[in-house]
Amino acid sequence: MDPRSRGGKRRACCKYLSPAGTCLGPKYKRGAAGPVATLLRLSSGPSAPCAPRGGVGACAWLLTPFLCCRICVSWHCIVGQITRFHDPDSKGRQKSWCPGRCGWFRGNFQKQVFMYRLCFAILYSRPKSASNEHYFSIDNELEYENFYADFGPLNLAMVYRYCCKINKKLKSITMLRKKIIHFTGSDERKQANAAFLVGCYMVIYLGRTPEEAYRILIFGDTSYIPFRDAAYGSCNYYITLLDCFHAVKKAMQYGFLDFNTFNLDEYEHYEKAENGDFNWIIPDRFIAFCGPHARSRLESGYHQHSPETYIPYFKNHNVTTIIRLNKKMYDAKRFTDAGFDHHDLFFADGSTPTDTIVKEFLDICENAEGAIAVHCKAGLGRTGTLIACYIMKHYRMTAAETIAWVRICRPGSVIGPQQQFLVMKQASLWLEGDYFRQKLRGQENGQHRTSLSRLLSGVDDISINGVENRDKQEAEPYSDDDEMNGVTQGDRLRVLKSRRQSKAKAVPLTVILQSSVQSCKTSEPDASGSAGITHRTTRSASRKSSFKSPSVSRTKAVLR
């Protein structure tokens, strides 16, 4: 029986029936494309009508009862059991509610059905699945590897795995009659990460805007704790779920994120400390990696890699430029002899860069022929900060969005005062980016005017944020001597990451740090060079590598 009919008789305005069977009338006959309303069923407590069995908490149902066809401009009601609908990718494609069988409606039909079936719940006891409900949780499956008190957001590989899981469940033949309910427990940190994952799925696959995804997750009086940095001690800057959703949306918009080409095996292999500890922040443009040492070795469970470890991968992925932000722990000739450009832009561990360093970094990156690999000690704080400056200038992302994206790609990036530094730089970097793009457009059109040149030269002469970094020495927690002879923030973060990922026998943190300090003293005695000075040499031949590529093949799975 047609679900739009009652008692075997078709009503005159049947295609305007709500899921409850109420006639909506001709006023809904035409209108802007898209759903006329999003039905969000909210409940709490065991007696609520939509409370999961055995559960106590709140539940949000991602339901969209109406769909407007963009071609025939007619509203189509989604009514009846989910089994009445046919997957557009199956043989039932020809069965469409649209009288005109238009392609837009068929193409968006599955998306609407998925939103009808996918649910998110916060529960305080584990529910039991029923004949029409399937519950699952990822709280103990996709876990954030923290440095100190940081707890998220989860990295890009976990977002990919979650999306694979959801798509597999939604398309499973055995679950066609079931609602898919992702539930999380009482731990506030896991609640935030679970909400982050389901929100990313809504943005990436269901076409939700960041605001819509966030609004759906804030059901009832539900709230989520914000994410903090990986620094030791207190935190005075946070990023929210909404910042993360905006970051994911803009990453898709600018081509940073495409799960059709994302290589899960490569990401999970190379992000491990024993395999190089590096991540792409912008595909084919920026790599953030852990600082190389004079030679490769395993020192008390702490992985150290020589420059030759990275050379084959860098060559195969069109990396042409290396930028070092920490004191010398290897000879730059080992990269330049292999054909790379190498630059030194030192500033103290845990501190913020000067305006001169930021300007020099941006100039190097804007003139690089290929991709750029950037490192400090751990490849987190200083590295993430300068890459974030480039993203803010050239993609006009906010400081919070940029920090969120860099951390999704490489957890633990941008630490302590570096967060406020990026907030302070946002307006000026946006302005510089506007001038830069205007200059490029003028050159492409052959209409580059003298007035614009004078304006751009004036911008080059001023401080990047319009003011100098005052009292910089007071703000820097470490000195140059500390960088060479002591244990800095980068040492601690790098050791923590190496310890948690290594399969070797656990060694006390103090022993590893002492070994690290000794290796720093003996590896490269030359620590010359001041902040803001760039050393550049030419290219030559390559060296033999000790780097091992992943044994697994490239992931071919396409999420559709």
Coordinates of C-alpha atoms in Angstrom, one line a residue:
M1 CA 0.0 0.0 0.0
D2 CA 1.2 3.5 -0.8
P3 CA 2.3 5.0 2.6
R4 CA 0.8 8.3 1.5
S5 CA -2.7 6.8 1.3
R6 CA -5.1 5.9 4.2
G7 CA -7.5 3.0 4.2
G8 CA -6.6 2.1 0.6
K9 CA -7.8 5.5 -0.6
R10 CA -5.4 8.2 -1.9
R11 CA -6.0 11.6 -0.4
A12 CA -6.2 14.6 -2.7
C13 CA -3.2 16.3 -1.1
C14 CA -1.5 13.1 -0.1
K15 CA 2.0 14.2 -1.0
Y16 CA 1.8 16.9 1.7
L17 CA 1.1 14.5 4.6
S18 CA 3.4 14.8 7.6
P19 CA 4.9 11.6 9.1
A20 CA 2.0 11.7 11.6
G21 CA -0.5 11.7 8.7
T22 CA -1.5 15.3 9.1
C23 CA -2.3 17.2 5.9
L24 CA 0.1 20.2 5.6
G25 CA -2.0 21.9 3.0
P26 CA -1.1 23.7 -0.3
K27 CA 1.1 26.3 1.5
Y28 CA 3.9 23.7 1.4
K29 CA 3.5 23.0 -2.3
R30 CA 6.3 25.3 -3.4
G31 CA 9.2 27.0 -1.7
A32 CA 13.0 27.1 -1.5
A33 CA 14.8 23.9 -2.1
G34 CA 15.8 21.8 0.8
P35 CA 14.0 20.3 3.8
V36 CA 11.1 22.4 5.1
A37 CA 12.0 21.5 8.7
T38 CA 14.3 19.3 10.7
L39 CA 12.5 17.2 13.2
L40 CA 14.6 16.8 16.3
R41 CA 13.1 14.5 18.9
L42 CA 14.4 15.3 22.4
S43 CA 13.9 13.3 25.5
S44 CA 15.5 12.5 28.8
G45 CA 14.8 10.0 31.5
P46 CA 13.7 6.4 31.3
S47 CA 10.0 7.2 30.8
A48 CA 10.5 9.4 27.7
P49 CA 8.9 8.0 24.6
C50 CA 12.1 7.8 22.6
A51 CA 14.5 6.9 25.5
P52 CA 16.6 3.9 24.5
R53 CA 15.7 0.7 26.3
G54 CA 17.6 0.4 29.6
G55 CA 19.1 3.8 29.2
V56 CA 18.9 7.0 31.2
G57 CA 20.0 10.2 29.4
A58 CA 19.2 12.2 26.3
C59 CA 18.8 11.2 22.7
A60 CA 18.9 13.3 19.5
W61 CA 17.3 11.9 16.4
L62 CA 18.6 13.2 13.1
L63 CA 15.3 13.2 11.2
T64 CA 14.4 15.1 8.1
P65 CA 10.7 14.4 7.2
F66 CA 10.4 16.5 4.1
L67 CA 12.4 16.8 1.0
C68 CA 12.0 19.3 -1.8
C69 CA 12.9 18.4 -5.3
R70 CA 15.1 21.1 -6.9
I71 CA 13.9 20.2 -10.4
C72 CA 10.1 19.8 -10.1
V73 CA 9.9 22.1 -6.9
S74 CA 7.6 19.6 -5.1
W75 CA 7.7 18.6 -1.5
H76 CA 8.1 14.9 -0.9
C77 CA 7.1 13.5 2.5
I78 CA 9.2 10.7 4.0
V79 CA 6.7 8.6 5.8
G80 CA 6.2 5.0 6.9
Q81 CA 8.8 2.4 7.8
I82 CA 12.3 2.7 6.5
T83 CA 11.9 -0.6 4.6
R84 CA 9.5 1.1 2.3
F85 CA 12.5 3.1 0.8
H86 CA 15.0 1.8 -1.7
D87 CA 18.7 2.5 -1.7
P88 CA 19.5 4.6 -4.9
D89 CA 22.6 2.5 -5.4
S90 CA 20.6 -0.8 -5.5
K91 CA 18.3 -2.2 -8.2
G92 CA 15.4 -0.3 -6.7
R93 CA 16.7 2.9 -8.0
Q94 CA 13.7 3.3 -10.3
K95 CA 11.4 3.5 -7.4
S96 CA 11.3 7.2 -6.5
W97 CA 8.7 9.3 -4.8
C98 CA 9.2 12.0 -7.3
P99 CA 6.5 11.8 -10.0
G100 CA 9.1 13.1 -12.5
R101 CA 11.8 10.6 -11.3
C102 CA 14.3 13.5 -11.4
G103 CA 18.0 12.8 -10.8
W104 CA 18.4 15.3 -8.0
F105 CA 15.8 13.6 -5.9
R106 CA 17.2 10.2 -6.4
G107 CA 20.7 11.4 -5.7
N108 CA 19.7 13.0 -2.4
F109 CA 17.3 10.3 -1.4
Q110 CA 19.9 8.1 0.3
K111 CA 21.3 11.1 2.2
Q112 CA 17.9 11.9 3.7
V113 CA 17.3 8.2 4.6
F114 CA 20.6 8.1 6.4
M115 CA 19.7 11.2 8.4
Y116 CA 16.4 9.5 9.3
R117 CA 18.2 6.4 10.6
L118 CA 21.4 7.8 12.2
C119 CA 21.0 8.8 15.9
F120 CA 23.3 10.0 18.7
A121 CA 22.7 9.4 22.4
I122 CA 24.4 10.1 25.7
L123 CA 23.6 7.2 28.1
Y124 CA 24.6 6.3 31.6
S125 CA 24.1 2.5 31.2
R126 CA 24.8 0.2 28.3
P127 CA 21.6 -0.4 26.3
K128 CA 20.6 -3.6 24.5
S129 CA 20.0 -3.7 20.8
A130 CA 16.4 -4.5 19.7
S131 CA 14.9 -5.7 16.4
N132 CA 14.6 -2.2 15.1
E133 CA 17.6 -0.5 17.0
H134 CA 21.3 -1.1 16.7
Y135 CA 23.5 0.5 19.4
F136 CA 27.3 0.9 19.1
S137 CA 30.0 2.9 20.9
I138 CA 33.5 3.9 19.9
D139 CA 34.6 5.2 23.3
N140 CA 37.1 2.4 23.8
E141 CA 37.8 1.8 20.1
L142 CA 38.9 5.3 18.9
E143 CA 40.8 6.8 21.8
Y144 CA 42.9 9.9 21.8
E145 CA 46.6 9.5 22.8
N146 CA 47.2 12.4 25.2
F147 CA 50.4 14.1 26.2
Y148 CA 49.3 15.6 29.4
A149 CA 45.7 16.9 30.1
D150 CA 44.7 17.2 26.5
F151 CA 42.0 14.8 25.3
G152 CA 41.1 15.7 21.7
P153 CA 40.1 16.2 19.0
L154 CA 40.7 12.8 17.5
N155 CA 43.0 12.7 14.5
L156 CA 42.2 12.4 10.8
A157 CA 42.7 8.6 10.7
M158 CA 40.1 8.1 13.4
V159 CA 37.6 10.4 11.6
Y160 CA 38.1 8.3 8.5
R161 CA 37.6 5.1 10.4
Y162 CA 34.5 6.4 12.0
C163 CA 33.0 7.4 8.7
C164 CA 33.8 4.0 7.2
K165 CA 32.0 2.4 10.2
I166 CA 28.9 4.5 9.9
N167 CA 28.6 4.1 6.1
K168 CA 29.0 0.3 6.5
K169 CA 26.3 0.1 9.1
L170 CA 23.9 2.3 7.1
K171 CA 24.4 0.2 4.0
S172 CA 24.3 -3.2 5.7
I173 CA 21.5 -5.4 4.4
T174 CA 21.0 -6.8 7.9
M175 CA 20.4 -3.4 9.4
L176 CA 18.0 -1.9 6.8
R177 CA 15.2 -2.1 9.3
K178 CA 17.1 -0.6 12.1
K179 CA 18.0 2.8 13.5
I180 CA 21.8 3.1 14.0
I181 CA 22.3 4.7 17.4
H182 CA 25.8 5.9 18.3
F183 CA 25.9 6.2 22.1
T184 CA 28.5 7.5 24.5
G185 CA 28.8 7.3 28.3
S186 CA 29.2 9.6 31.2
D187 CA 32.9 10.6 30.6
E188 CA 32.8 14.2 29.4
R189 CA 36.0 13.9 27.4
K190 CA 34.7 10.9 25.5
Q191 CA 31.3 12.7 25.0
A192 CA 33.2 15.6 23.3
N193 CA 35.1 13.2 21.0
A194 CA 32.0 11.2 20.2
A195 CA 30.1 14.4 19.3
F196 CA 33.1 15.5 17.3
L197 CA 33.0 12.3 15.2
V198 CA 29.3 12.3 14.5
G199 CA 29.4 16.1 13.8
C200 CA 32.2 15.5 11.2
Y201 CA 30.1 12.8 9.6
M202 CA 27.2 15.2 9.3
V203 CA 29.4 17.9 7.7
I204 CA 31.3 15.5 5.4
Y205 CA 28.5 13.1 4.2
L206 CA 25.1 14.5 5.1
G207 CA 25.8 18.0 3.8
R208 CA 25.1 19.8 7.1
T209 CA 26.7 23.2 7.8
P210 CA 28.9 23.4 10.9
E211 CA 26.2 25.4 12.7
E212 CA 23.5 22.8 11.8
A213 CA 25.6 19.9 13.0
Y214 CA 26.5 21.7 16.2
R215 CA 22.9 22.7 16.8
I216 CA 21.7 19.1 16.4
L217 CA 24.2 17.9 19.0
I218 CA 23.3 20.5 21.6
F219 CA 20.0 18.8 22.3
G220 CA 18.1 19.6 25.6
D221 CA 20.6 21.0 28.1
T222 CA 23.5 19.1 26.7
S223 CA 26.9 20.8 26.5
Y224 CA 30.4 19.6 25.7
I225 CA 33.7 20.6 27.3
P226 CA 36.1 22.4 24.9
F227 CA 39.5 21.0 23.8
R228 CA 42.7 22.2 25.3
D229 CA 46.4 22.2 24.3
A230 CA 49.1 19.7 25.0
A231 CA 51.0 21.9 27.5
Y232 CA 51.7 20.8 31.0
G233 CA 49.7 22.8 33.6
S234 CA 46.8 25.1 33.3
C235 CA 45.2 26.2 30.0
N236 CA 43.8 29.6 29.1
Y237 CA 42.7 29.0 25.5
Y238 CA 40.3 26.4 24.2
I239 CA 38.8 25.4 20.9
T240 CA 35.2 24.2 20.6
L241 CA 33.3 21.6 18.6
L242 CA 32.0 24.3 16.4
D243 CA 35.6 25.5 15.6
C244 CA 36.4 21.9 14.6
F245 CA 33.4 21.6 12.4
H246 CA 34.3 24.9 10.7
A247 CA 37.8 23.6 10.2
V248 CA 36.6 20.4 8.6
K249 CA 34.2 22.3 6.3
K250 CA 36.9 24.7 5.1
A251 CA 39.4 21.9 4.7
M252 CA 36.9 20.2 2.3
Q253 CA 36.3 23.6 0.6
Y254 CA 40.0 24.2 0.0
G255 CA 40.9 20.6 -0.9
F256 CA 42.8 19.8 2.3
L257 CA 40.4 16.9 3.0
D258 CA 39.2 14.4 0.5
F259 CA 38.4 10.9 1.8
N260 CA 38.2 9.6 -1.8
T261 CA 42.0 10.0 -2.0
F262 CA 42.9 9.8 1.7
N263 CA 45.6 7.1 2.4
L264 CA 44.8 5.6 5.8
D265 CA 47.7 3.1 5.7
E266 CA 50.2 5.8 5.0
Y267 CA 48.9 8.2 7.6
E268 CA 48.9 5.6 10.4
H269 CA 52.3 4.3 9.5
Y270 CA 54.2 7.5 9.3
E271 CA 52.6 9.3 12.3
K272 CA 54.3 6.7 14.6
A273 CA 57.5 7.8 16.2
E274 CA 59.4 4.7 15.1
N275 CA 58.4 5.3 11.4
G276 CA 59.4 9.0 11.2
D277 CA 56.7 10.9 13.1
F278 CA 55.4 13.2 10.4
N279 CA 52.0 14.3 9.0
W280 CA 50.7 16.2 6.0
I281 CA 49.0 19.4 7.2
I282 CA 48.1 20.5 3.7
P283 CA 48.4 17.7 1.1
D284 CA 51.2 18.3 -1.4
R285 CA 52.2 21.5 0.4
F286 CA 53.2 21.2 4.1
I287 CA 54.7 18.3 6.1
A288 CA 55.2 18.7 9.9
F289 CA 57.8 16.3 11.2
C290 CA 59.9 15.5 14.3
G291 CA 63.4 17.0 14.3
P292 CA 66.2 14.7 12.8
H293 CA 69.3 13.7 14.8
A294 CA 72.9 13.1 13.7
R295 CA 72.2 9.4 13.4
S296 CA 69.3 6.9 13.6
R297 CA 69.1 4.9 16.8
L298 CA 66.8 3.7 19.5
E299 CA 68.0 5.4 22.7
S300 CA 66.4 3.9 25.8
G301 CA 63.1 3.4 24.0
Y302 CA 63.3 6.8 22.3
H303 CA 63.4 6.8 18.5
Q304 CA 65.8 9.1 16.8
H305 CA 66.1 9.4 13.0
S306 CA 68.8 10.8 10.7
P307 CA 68.1 13.1 7.8
E308 CA 68.7 10.1 5.4
T309 CA 65.6 8.5 7.0
Y310 CA 63.3 11.1 5.4
I311 CA 65.0 11.7 2.1
P312 CA 63.4 8.9 -0.1
Y313 CA 59.9 9.8 1.1
F314 CA 60.5 13.5 0.6
K315 CA 61.8 12.9 -2.9
N316 CA 58.9 10.7 -3.9
H317 CA 56.4 13.3 -2.7
N318 CA 58.0 16.4 -4.3
V319 CA 59.3 18.0 -1.1
T320 CA 61.9 20.6 -2.2
T321 CA 62.4 22.7 1.0
I322 CA 63.4 21.9 4.6
I323 CA 62.9 24.5 7.3
R324 CA 64.5 23.9 10.7
L325 CA 63.2 25.9 13.7
N326 CA 65.3 24.5 16.5
K327 CA 69.1 24.5 17.3
K328 CA 71.3 22.3 15.1
M329 CA 71.2 18.6 15.8
Y330 CA 72.4 17.5 12.4
D331 CA 74.4 19.0 9.5
A332 CA 72.2 20.8 7.0
K333 CA 74.6 19.5 4.2
R334 CA 73.0 16.1 4.6
F335 CA 69.8 17.5 3.1
T336 CA 71.3 20.0 0.7
D337 CA 73.7 17.3 -0.7
A338 CA 70.6 15.3 -1.5
G339 CA 69.1 18.1 -3.5
F340 CA 66.9 20.0 -1.0
D341 CA 66.9 23.7 -0.1
H342 CA 67.5 24.0 3.7
H343 CA 66.7 27.1 5.9
D344 CA 67.3 27.8 9.6
L345 CA 64.8 30.0 11.4
F346 CA 65.5 29.5 15.1
F347 CA 63.4 30.6 18.0
A348 CA 63.2 29.2 21.5
D349 CA 61.2 26.1 22.3
G350 CA 57.8 26.9 23.7
S351 CA 57.9 30.6 22.6
T352 CA 56.4 32.6 19.7
P353 CA 58.3 33.8 16.6
T354 CA 59.3 37.3 15.9
D355 CA 57.7 39.3 13.1
T356 CA 61.0 38.9 11.1
I357 CA 60.8 35.1 11.4
V358 CA 57.2 35.0 10.4
K359 CA 57.8 37.2 7.3
E360 CA 60.9 35.1 6.3
F361 CA 59.0 31.9 6.7
L362 CA 56.1 33.1 4.5
D363 CA 58.5 34.3 1.9
I364 CA 60.3 31.0 1.8
C365 CA 57.0 29.0 1.5
E366 CA 55.5 31.3 -1.2
N367 CA 58.6 30.9 -3.4
A368 CA 59.2 27.2 -2.8
E369 CA 59.0 25.1 -6.0
G370 CA 57.4 22.1 -4.3
A371 CA 56.2 20.9 -0.9
I372 CA 57.8 22.2 2.4
A373 CA 58.8 20.0 5.3
V374 CA 59.0 21.9 8.6
H375 CA 60.4 20.7 11.9
C376 CA 61.5 21.8 15.4
K377 CA 62.2 19.3 18.1
A378 CA 58.9 17.5 18.4
G379 CA 57.4 19.1 15.3
L380 CA 54.4 20.3 17.3
G381 CA 54.6 23.8 18.9
R382 CA 56.9 26.0 16.7
T383 CA 56.2 24.0 13.6
G384 CA 52.4 24.1 14.0
T385 CA 52.5 27.8 14.7
L386 CA 54.3 28.9 11.6
I387 CA 52.3 26.5 9.3
A388 CA 49.2 28.0 10.9
C389 CA 50.4 31.5 10.0
Y390 CA 50.6 30.4 6.3
I391 CA 47.1 28.9 6.4
M392 CA 45.6 32.0 8.0
K393 CA 47.2 34.3 5.4
H394 CA 46.4 32.3 2.3
Y395 CA 43.1 30.6 3.2
R396 CA 41.6 33.2 5.5
M397 CA 40.8 30.7 8.2
T398 CA 40.3 32.0 11.8
A399 CA 43.0 31.3 14.4
A400 CA 40.6 28.8 16.2
E401 CA 39.8 27.0 12.9
T402 CA 43.4 26.8 11.9
I403 CA 44.5 25.5 15.3
A404 CA 41.7 22.9 15.2
W405 CA 42.7 21.7 11.7
V406 CA 46.4 21.5 12.5
R407 CA 45.6 19.4 15.6
I408 CA 43.2 17.1 13.7
C409 CA 46.1 16.4 11.3
R410 CA 48.8 16.3 14.0
P411 CA 47.6 16.1 17.6
G412 CA 49.4 18.2 20.1
S413 CA 50.3 21.0 17.8
V414 CA 50.3 24.7 18.8
I415 CA 51.0 25.0 22.5
G416 CA 50.6 27.6 25.3
P417 CA 51.2 31.2 24.3
Q418 CA 51.4 30.2 20.6
Q419 CA 47.6 30.0 20.6
Q420 CA 47.1 33.6 21.7
F421 CA 49.9 34.6 19.3
L422 CA 47.8 33.3 16.4
V423 CA 44.7 35.1 17.6
M424 CA 46.7 38.3 17.7
K425 CA 48.1 37.8 14.2
Q426 CA 44.8 36.8 12.6
A427 CA 43.6 40.3 11.3
S428 CA 47.0 41.3 10.0
L429 CA 47.6 38.0 8.3
W430 CA 44.2 38.2 6.6
L431 CA 45.1 41.7 5.4
E432 CA 48.4 40.5 4.0
G433 CA 46.7 37.6 2.3
D434 CA 44.2 40.0 0.7
Y435 CA 47.0 42.2 -0.7
F436 CA 48.9 39.1 -1.8
R437 CA 46.0 37.8 -3.8
Q438 CA 45.2 41.2 -5.2
K439 CA 48.8 41.5 -6.4
L440 CA 48.6 38.1 -8.1
R441 CA 45.3 39.0 -9.8
G442 CA 46.9 42.2 -11.1
Q443 CA 49.9 40.4 -12.5
E444 CA 47.7 37.7 -14.2
N445 CA 45.5 40.4 -15.8
G446 CA 48.5 42.6 -16.8
Q447 CA 47.0 45.5 -14.8
H448 CA 49.4 45.7 -11.9
R449 CA 49.3 49.4 -11.0
T450 CA 52.0 51.5 -9.4
S451 CA 49.7 52.5 -6.5
L452 CA 49.2 48.8 -5.6
S453 CA 52.9 48.3 -5.6
R454 CA 53.4 51.2 -3.3
L455 CA 50.7 49.8 -1.0
L456 CA 52.2 46.4 -0.9
S457 CA 55.7 47.7 -0.3
G458 CA 54.3 49.7 2.6
V459 CA 52.8 46.5 4.0
D460 CA 56.1 44.8 3.7
D461 CA 57.8 47.5 5.8
I462 CA 55.4 47.3 8.7
S463 CA 55.1 44.7 11.5
I464 CA 52.9 41.8 10.6
N465 CA 50.4 42.6 13.3
G466 CA 51.0 46.3 13.4
V467 CA 52.7 46.2 16.7
E468 CA 56.0 44.8 17.9
N469 CA 56.3 41.7 20.1
R470 CA 57.1 43.6 23.3
D471 CA 58.7 42.0 26.3
K472 CA 59.5 39.0 24.2
Q473 CA 62.3 37.9 26.4
E474 CA 60.1 37.8 29.4
A475 CA 57.5 35.6 27.6
E476 CA 60.0 33.0 26.4
P477 CA 60.1 30.1 28.9
Y478 CA 63.4 28.8 27.5
S479 CA 66.7 30.3 26.5
D480 CA 69.2 29.3 23.8
D481 CA 71.3 27.5 26.4
D482 CA 68.3 25.5 27.5
E483 CA 67.7 24.4 23.9
M484 CA 71.2 22.9 23.7
N485 CA 72.0 21.7 27.2
G486 CA 68.7 21.3 29.0
V487 CA 65.4 19.5 28.7
T488 CA 62.8 21.6 26.9
Q489 CA 59.1 21.3 26.1
G490 CA 59.9 19.7 22.8
D491 CA 62.0 17.0 24.4
R492 CA 59.2 16.1 26.8
L493 CA 56.5 15.9 24.2
R494 CA 58.7 13.9 21.8
V495 CA 59.6 11.4 24.5
L496 CA 56.0 11.0 25.6
K497 CA 54.9 10.3 22.0
S498 CA 57.7 7.8 21.5
R499 CA 57.0 6.0 24.8
R500 CA 53.3 5.5 24.2
Q501 CA 53.7 4.3 20.6
S502 CA 56.9 2.2 21.1
K503 CA 56.6 -1.6 21.5
A504 CA 59.9 -1.6 23.4
K505 CA 60.1 -2.2 27.1
A506 CA 58.9 0.8 29.1
V507 CA 61.8 3.0 30.5
P508 CA 61.4 5.8 33.1
L509 CA 60.9 9.2 31.6
T510 CA 63.9 10.7 33.5
V511 CA 66.2 8.1 31.9
I512 CA 65.0 8.9 28.4
L513 CA 65.3 12.6 28.9
Q514 CA 68.9 12.3 30.3
S515 CA 69.9 10.2 27.3
S516 CA 68.3 12.8 25.0
V517 CA 70.2 15.7 26.6
Q518 CA 73.5 13.8 26.3
S519 CA 72.9 13.1 22.6
C520 CA 72.1 16.7 22.0
K521 CA 75.4 17.8 23.5
T522 CA 77.5 15.3 21.5
S523 CA 75.7 15.2 18.2
E524 CA 76.3 18.7 16.7
P525 CA 78.5 21.1 18.7
D526 CA 77.9 23.9 16.2
A527 CA 75.0 25.9 17.6
S528 CA 75.6 29.2 15.8
G529 CA 72.9 31.3 14.2
S530 CA 70.6 33.9 15.6
A531 CA 66.8 34.3 15.4
G532 CA 65.6 35.6 12.0
I533 CA 68.8 34.6 10.1
T534 CA 68.3 32.1 7.2
H535 CA 71.1 29.9 5.9
R536 CA 70.6 28.5 2.4
T537 CA 72.7 26.3 0.3
T538 CA 72.4 24.6 -3.0
R539 CA 71.3 21.1 -4.2
S540 CA 73.4 18.1 -5.1
A541 CA 73.3 14.2 -5.0
S542 CA 71.3 12.0 -2.7
R543 CA 72.2 9.6 0.1
K544 CA 71.2 6.1 0.9
S545 CA 68.2 5.7 3.1
S546 CA 67.4 3.5 6.2
F547 CA 63.7 4.4 6.0
K548 CA 61.2 1.6 5.7
S549 CA 58.0 2.2 3.8
P550 CA 54.8 0.7 5.0
S551 CA 54.2 -2.9 4.0
V552 CA 50.5 -2.4 3.5
S553 CA 49.1 -1.3 0.2
R554 CA 47.5 2.0 -0.5
T555 CA 43.9 2.2 0.8
K556 CA 41.5 2.1 -2.1
A557 CA 38.3 2.4 -0.2
V558 CA 36.1 5.2 -1.3
L559 CA 33.4 6.4 1.1
R560 CA 30.2 7.0 -0.8

